[in-house]
């Protein structure tokens, strides 16, 4: 079995844990994500060889060095699949132009390195649970919530399906901080 990888934003907003615990009794899932597994996949890579992985790291690092930190806001629960038996339960962020630009730029550059790259539309979400169990969803009124997540880095994860947690961080790519802009402009002035 080959090793699969993906690039994601780690999600640490504690409010999402509360939302997950509030709504799970209305669903029937076999796989419940643990808080340390919360993430937002920016690009699934699938199986890549060593040389491709090195290029993925270089491209991701370069793009992150040019991307300023940004914030995501979450207020909505969603799902993939049938409304009565959704196969994946998610929390989705509000529209975010910086997130869309980051995902588009990353995919645009990675497709040259990995021609077989997954090109499904980017649908930003944080998975709370998946793999429907038995029965049907119990109707309920979704809780109102507002969670924010400061996006400061991307992480290259390796999928480890037989482990808990199922994802292992391979590399971390910090985004650019605003003060770096100040120093770069000062350096230009001095040179």
CSV table of C-alpha atoms in Angstrom, one decimal:
chain,number,residue,atom,x,y,z
A,1,UNK,CA,0.0,0.0,0.0
A,2,UNK,CA,1.5,3.4,-1.0
A,3,UNK,CA,1.7,6.3,1.3
A,4,UNK,CA,-0.6,9.2,0.7
A,5,UNK,CA,-0.1,12.9,1.5
A,6,UNK,CA,-2.0,16.1,1.7
A,7,UNK,CA,-1.4,19.8,2.6
A,8,UNK,CA,-3.7,21.3,5.2
A,9,UNK,CA,-4.3,24.1,7.6
A,10,UNK,CA,-4.4,22.8,11.2
A,11,UNK,CA,-7.6,23.8,13.0
A,12,UNK,CA,-7.3,24.5,16.7
A,13,UNK,CA,-10.4,26.6,17.4
A,14,UNK,CA,-11.8,25.0,20.7
A,15,UNK,CA,-15.3,26.2,19.8
A,16,UNK,CA,-15.5,23.6,17.1
A,17,UNK,CA,-15.1,20.8,19.7
A,18,UNK,CA,-18.1,22.2,21.5
A,19,UNK,CA,-20.1,22.4,18.3
A,20,UNK,CA,-19.1,18.8,17.4
A,21,UNK,CA,-20.2,17.5,20.8
A,22,UNK,CA,-23.5,19.4,20.6
A,23,UNK,CA,-24.6,18.0,17.2
A,24,UNK,CA,-23.2,14.5,17.2
A,25,UNK,CA,-26.2,13.0,19.2
A,26,UNK,CA,-28.4,13.8,16.1
A,27,UNK,CA,-26.2,11.7,13.8
A,28,UNK,CA,-24.9,8.2,13.5
A,29,UNK,CA,-21.2,8.0,12.5
A,30,UNK,CA,-18.6,5.3,12.7
A,31,UNK,CA,-15.6,7.6,12.5
A,32,UNK,CA,-15.6,10.7,14.8
A,33,UNK,CA,-12.7,13.0,14.3
A,34,UNK,CA,-10.6,13.9,17.4
A,35,UNK,CA,-9.8,17.6,18.0
A,36,UNK,CA,-6.1,17.0,17.3
A,37,UNK,CA,-7.2,15.7,13.8
A,38,UNK,CA,-9.2,18.8,12.9
A,39,UNK,CA,-7.7,20.3,9.7
A,40,UNK,CA,-8.8,21.9,6.4
A,41,UNK,CA,-7.3,20.2,3.4
A,42,UNK,CA,-6.0,22.7,0.9
A,43,UNK,CA,-4.7,20.1,-1.5
A,44,UNK,CA,-4.8,16.3,-1.5
A,45,UNK,CA,-1.7,14.9,-3.1
A,46,UNK,CA,-2.3,11.2,-3.0
A,47,UNK,CA,0.7,8.9,-3.5
A,48,UNK,CA,3.9,10.8,-4.4
A,49,UNK,CA,7.5,9.6,-4.7
A,50,UNK,CA,10.5,11.1,-2.9
A,51,UNK,CA,11.5,13.5,-5.7
A,52,UNK,CA,8.0,14.7,-6.1
A,53,UNK,CA,7.7,15.2,-2.3
A,54,UNK,CA,10.8,17.3,-2.3
A,55,UNK,CA,9.4,19.5,-5.0
A,56,UNK,CA,6.0,19.7,-3.2
A,57,UNK,CA,7.9,21.0,-0.1
A,58,UNK,CA,9.8,23.6,-2.1
A,59,UNK,CA,6.7,24.9,-3.8
A,60,UNK,CA,4.7,25.0,-0.6
A,61,UNK,CA,7.5,26.8,1.3
A,62,UNK,CA,7.8,29.4,-1.5
A,63,UNK,CA,4.1,30.1,-1.7
A,64,UNK,CA,3.8,30.3,2.1
A,65,UNK,CA,6.7,32.8,2.3
A,66,UNK,CA,4.7,35.1,0.0
A,67,UNK,CA,1.3,34.6,1.7
A,68,UNK,CA,0.4,36.8,4.6
A,69,UNK,CA,-1.3,35.4,7.7
A,70,UNK,CA,-5.1,35.5,7.5
A,71,UNK,CA,-8.1,34.6,9.6
A,72,UNK,CA,-11.0,32.2,9.0
A,73,UNK,CA,-14.4,32.5,10.5
A,74,UNK,CA,-16.8,29.6,11.0
A,75,UNK,CA,-20.5,29.9,11.6
A,76,UNK,CA,-22.1,27.0,9.6
A,77,UNK,CA,-22.5,23.2,9.8
A,78,UNK,CA,-22.8,21.4,6.5
A,79,UNK,CA,-22.4,17.9,5.0
A,80,UNK,CA,-21.6,15.8,2.0
A,81,UNK,CA,-24.2,13.3,0.8
A,82,UNK,CA,-27.8,12.7,1.5
A,83,UNK,CA,-29.4,15.1,4.0
A,84,UNK,CA,-31.0,12.2,5.9
A,85,UNK,CA,-27.8,10.1,6.0
A,86,UNK,CA,-24.8,12.5,5.2
A,87,UNK,CA,-21.6,10.5,4.6
A,88,UNK,CA,-19.5,13.4,6.0
A,89,UNK,CA,-20.4,16.0,8.6
A,90,UNK,CA,-18.5,19.3,8.3
A,91,UNK,CA,-18.1,22.8,9.6
A,92,UNK,CA,-17.5,25.4,6.8
A,93,UNK,CA,-15.7,28.7,6.9
A,94,UNK,CA,-17.2,32.0,5.6
A,95,UNK,CA,-16.0,32.9,2.2
A,96,UNK,CA,-12.3,33.9,2.3
A,97,UNK,CA,-10.5,35.4,-0.6
A,98,UNK,CA,-7.0,34.8,0.9
A,99,UNK,CA,-7.9,31.1,1.4
A,100,UNK,CA,-9.2,30.7,-2.2
A,101,UNK,CA,-6.1,32.5,-3.5
A,102,UNK,CA,-3.8,30.3,-1.5
A,103,UNK,CA,-5.5,27.1,-2.6
A,104,UNK,CA,-5.6,28.2,-6.3
A,105,UNK,CA,-1.9,29.2,-6.3
A,106,UNK,CA,-0.8,26.0,-4.7
A,107,UNK,CA,-2.8,23.8,-7.0
A,108,UNK,CA,-1.6,25.8,-10.1
A,109,UNK,CA,2.0,25.2,-9.2
A,110,UNK,CA,1.7,21.6,-8.0
A,111,UNK,CA,0.0,20.3,-11.1
A,112,UNK,CA,3.2,20.9,-13.0
A,113,UNK,CA,5.0,18.6,-10.5
A,114,UNK,CA,2.2,16.0,-10.1
A,115,UNK,CA,0.2,15.7,-13.4
A,116,UNK,CA,-2.2,13.2,-11.8
A,117,UNK,CA,-3.0,15.7,-9.0
A,118,UNK,CA,-6.6,15.6,-7.6
A,119,UNK,CA,-8.4,18.4,-9.4
A,120,UNK,CA,-11.7,18.3,-7.7
A,121,UNK,CA,-13.2,21.7,-6.8
A,122,UNK,CA,-11.8,23.1,-3.6
A,123,UNK,CA,-14.6,23.0,-1.0
A,124,UNK,CA,-13.2,24.4,2.2
A,125,UNK,CA,-14.4,22.4,5.3
A,126,UNK,CA,-13.4,20.8,8.6
A,127,UNK,CA,-14.5,17.2,8.9
A,128,UNK,CA,-16.2,16.4,12.2
A,129,UNK,CA,-17.3,12.9,11.4
A,130,UNK,CA,-17.7,10.5,8.5
A,131,UNK,CA,-18.9,7.0,7.5
A,132,UNK,CA,-22.6,6.9,8.3
A,133,UNK,CA,-23.6,4.2,10.7
A,134,UNK,CA,-27.3,3.1,11.1
A,135,UNK,CA,-30.6,4.9,11.0
A,136,UNK,CA,-31.4,8.4,9.8
A,137,UNK,CA,-30.4,11.8,11.0
A,138,UNK,CA,-32.6,13.2,13.8
A,139,UNK,CA,-34.0,16.6,13.0
A,140,UNK,CA,-32.6,19.4,15.2
A,141,UNK,CA,-32.0,23.1,15.2
A,142,UNK,CA,-28.3,23.8,14.5
A,143,UNK,CA,-26.6,25.7,17.3
A,144,UNK,CA,-25.5,29.2,16.6
A,145,UNK,CA,-21.8,29.6,16.9
A,146,UNK,CA,-18.9,31.8,15.8
A,147,UNK,CA,-15.3,30.5,15.8
A,148,UNK,CA,-12.2,32.1,14.4
A,149,UNK,CA,-9.0,30.4,13.3
A,150,UNK,CA,-5.8,32.4,12.7
A,151,UNK,CA,-4.1,30.7,9.7
A,152,UNK,CA,-0.3,30.9,10.4
A,153,UNK,CA,1.0,27.8,8.6
A,154,UNK,CA,0.3,24.9,6.2
A,155,UNK,CA,1.3,21.4,7.2
A,156,UNK,CA,2.3,18.5,4.9
A,157,UNK,CA,0.6,15.4,6.4
A,158,UNK,CA,1.2,11.8,5.8
A,159,UNK,CA,-1.9,9.6,6.0
A,160,UNK,CA,-1.5,6.7,8.5
A,161,UNK,CA,-4.9,4.9,8.4
A,162,UNK,CA,-4.0,2.3,11.0
A,163,UNK,CA,-2.8,4.8,13.6
A,164,UNK,CA,-4.5,7.3,16.0
A,165,UNK,CA,-4.4,10.1,15.1
A,166,UNK,CA,-4.5,9.0,11.4
A,167,UNK,CA,-2.3,11.9,10.2
A,168,UNK,CA,1.3,12.6,10.8
A,169,UNK,CA,2.9,16.0,10.2
A,170,UNK,CA,5.8,15.7,7.9
A,171,UNK,CA,6.7,19.4,7.4
A,172,UNK,CA,5.5,22.8,8.5
A,173,UNK,CA,5.4,25.9,6.3
A,174,UNK,CA,4.9,29.2,8.1
A,175,UNK,CA,3.0,32.0,6.4
A,176,UNK,CA,4.5,35.4,6.2
A,177,UNK,CA,3.9,37.7,9.1
A,178,UNK,CA,3.1,41.4,8.4
A,179,UNK,CA,6.2,42.7,10.3
A,180,UNK,CA,8.3,40.8,7.7
A,181,UNK,CA,7.0,43.3,5.1
A,182,UNK,CA,8.2,46.2,7.2
A,183,UNK,CA,11.7,44.7,7.5
A,184,UNK,CA,11.8,43.9,3.8
A,185,UNK,CA,10.9,47.5,2.9
A,186,UNK,CA,13.5,48.8,5.3
A,187,UNK,CA,16.2,46.6,3.8
A,188,UNK,CA,15.3,47.8,0.3
A,189,UNK,CA,15.6,51.4,1.6
A,190,UNK,CA,19.1,50.7,3.1
A,191,UNK,CA,20.4,48.9,0.0
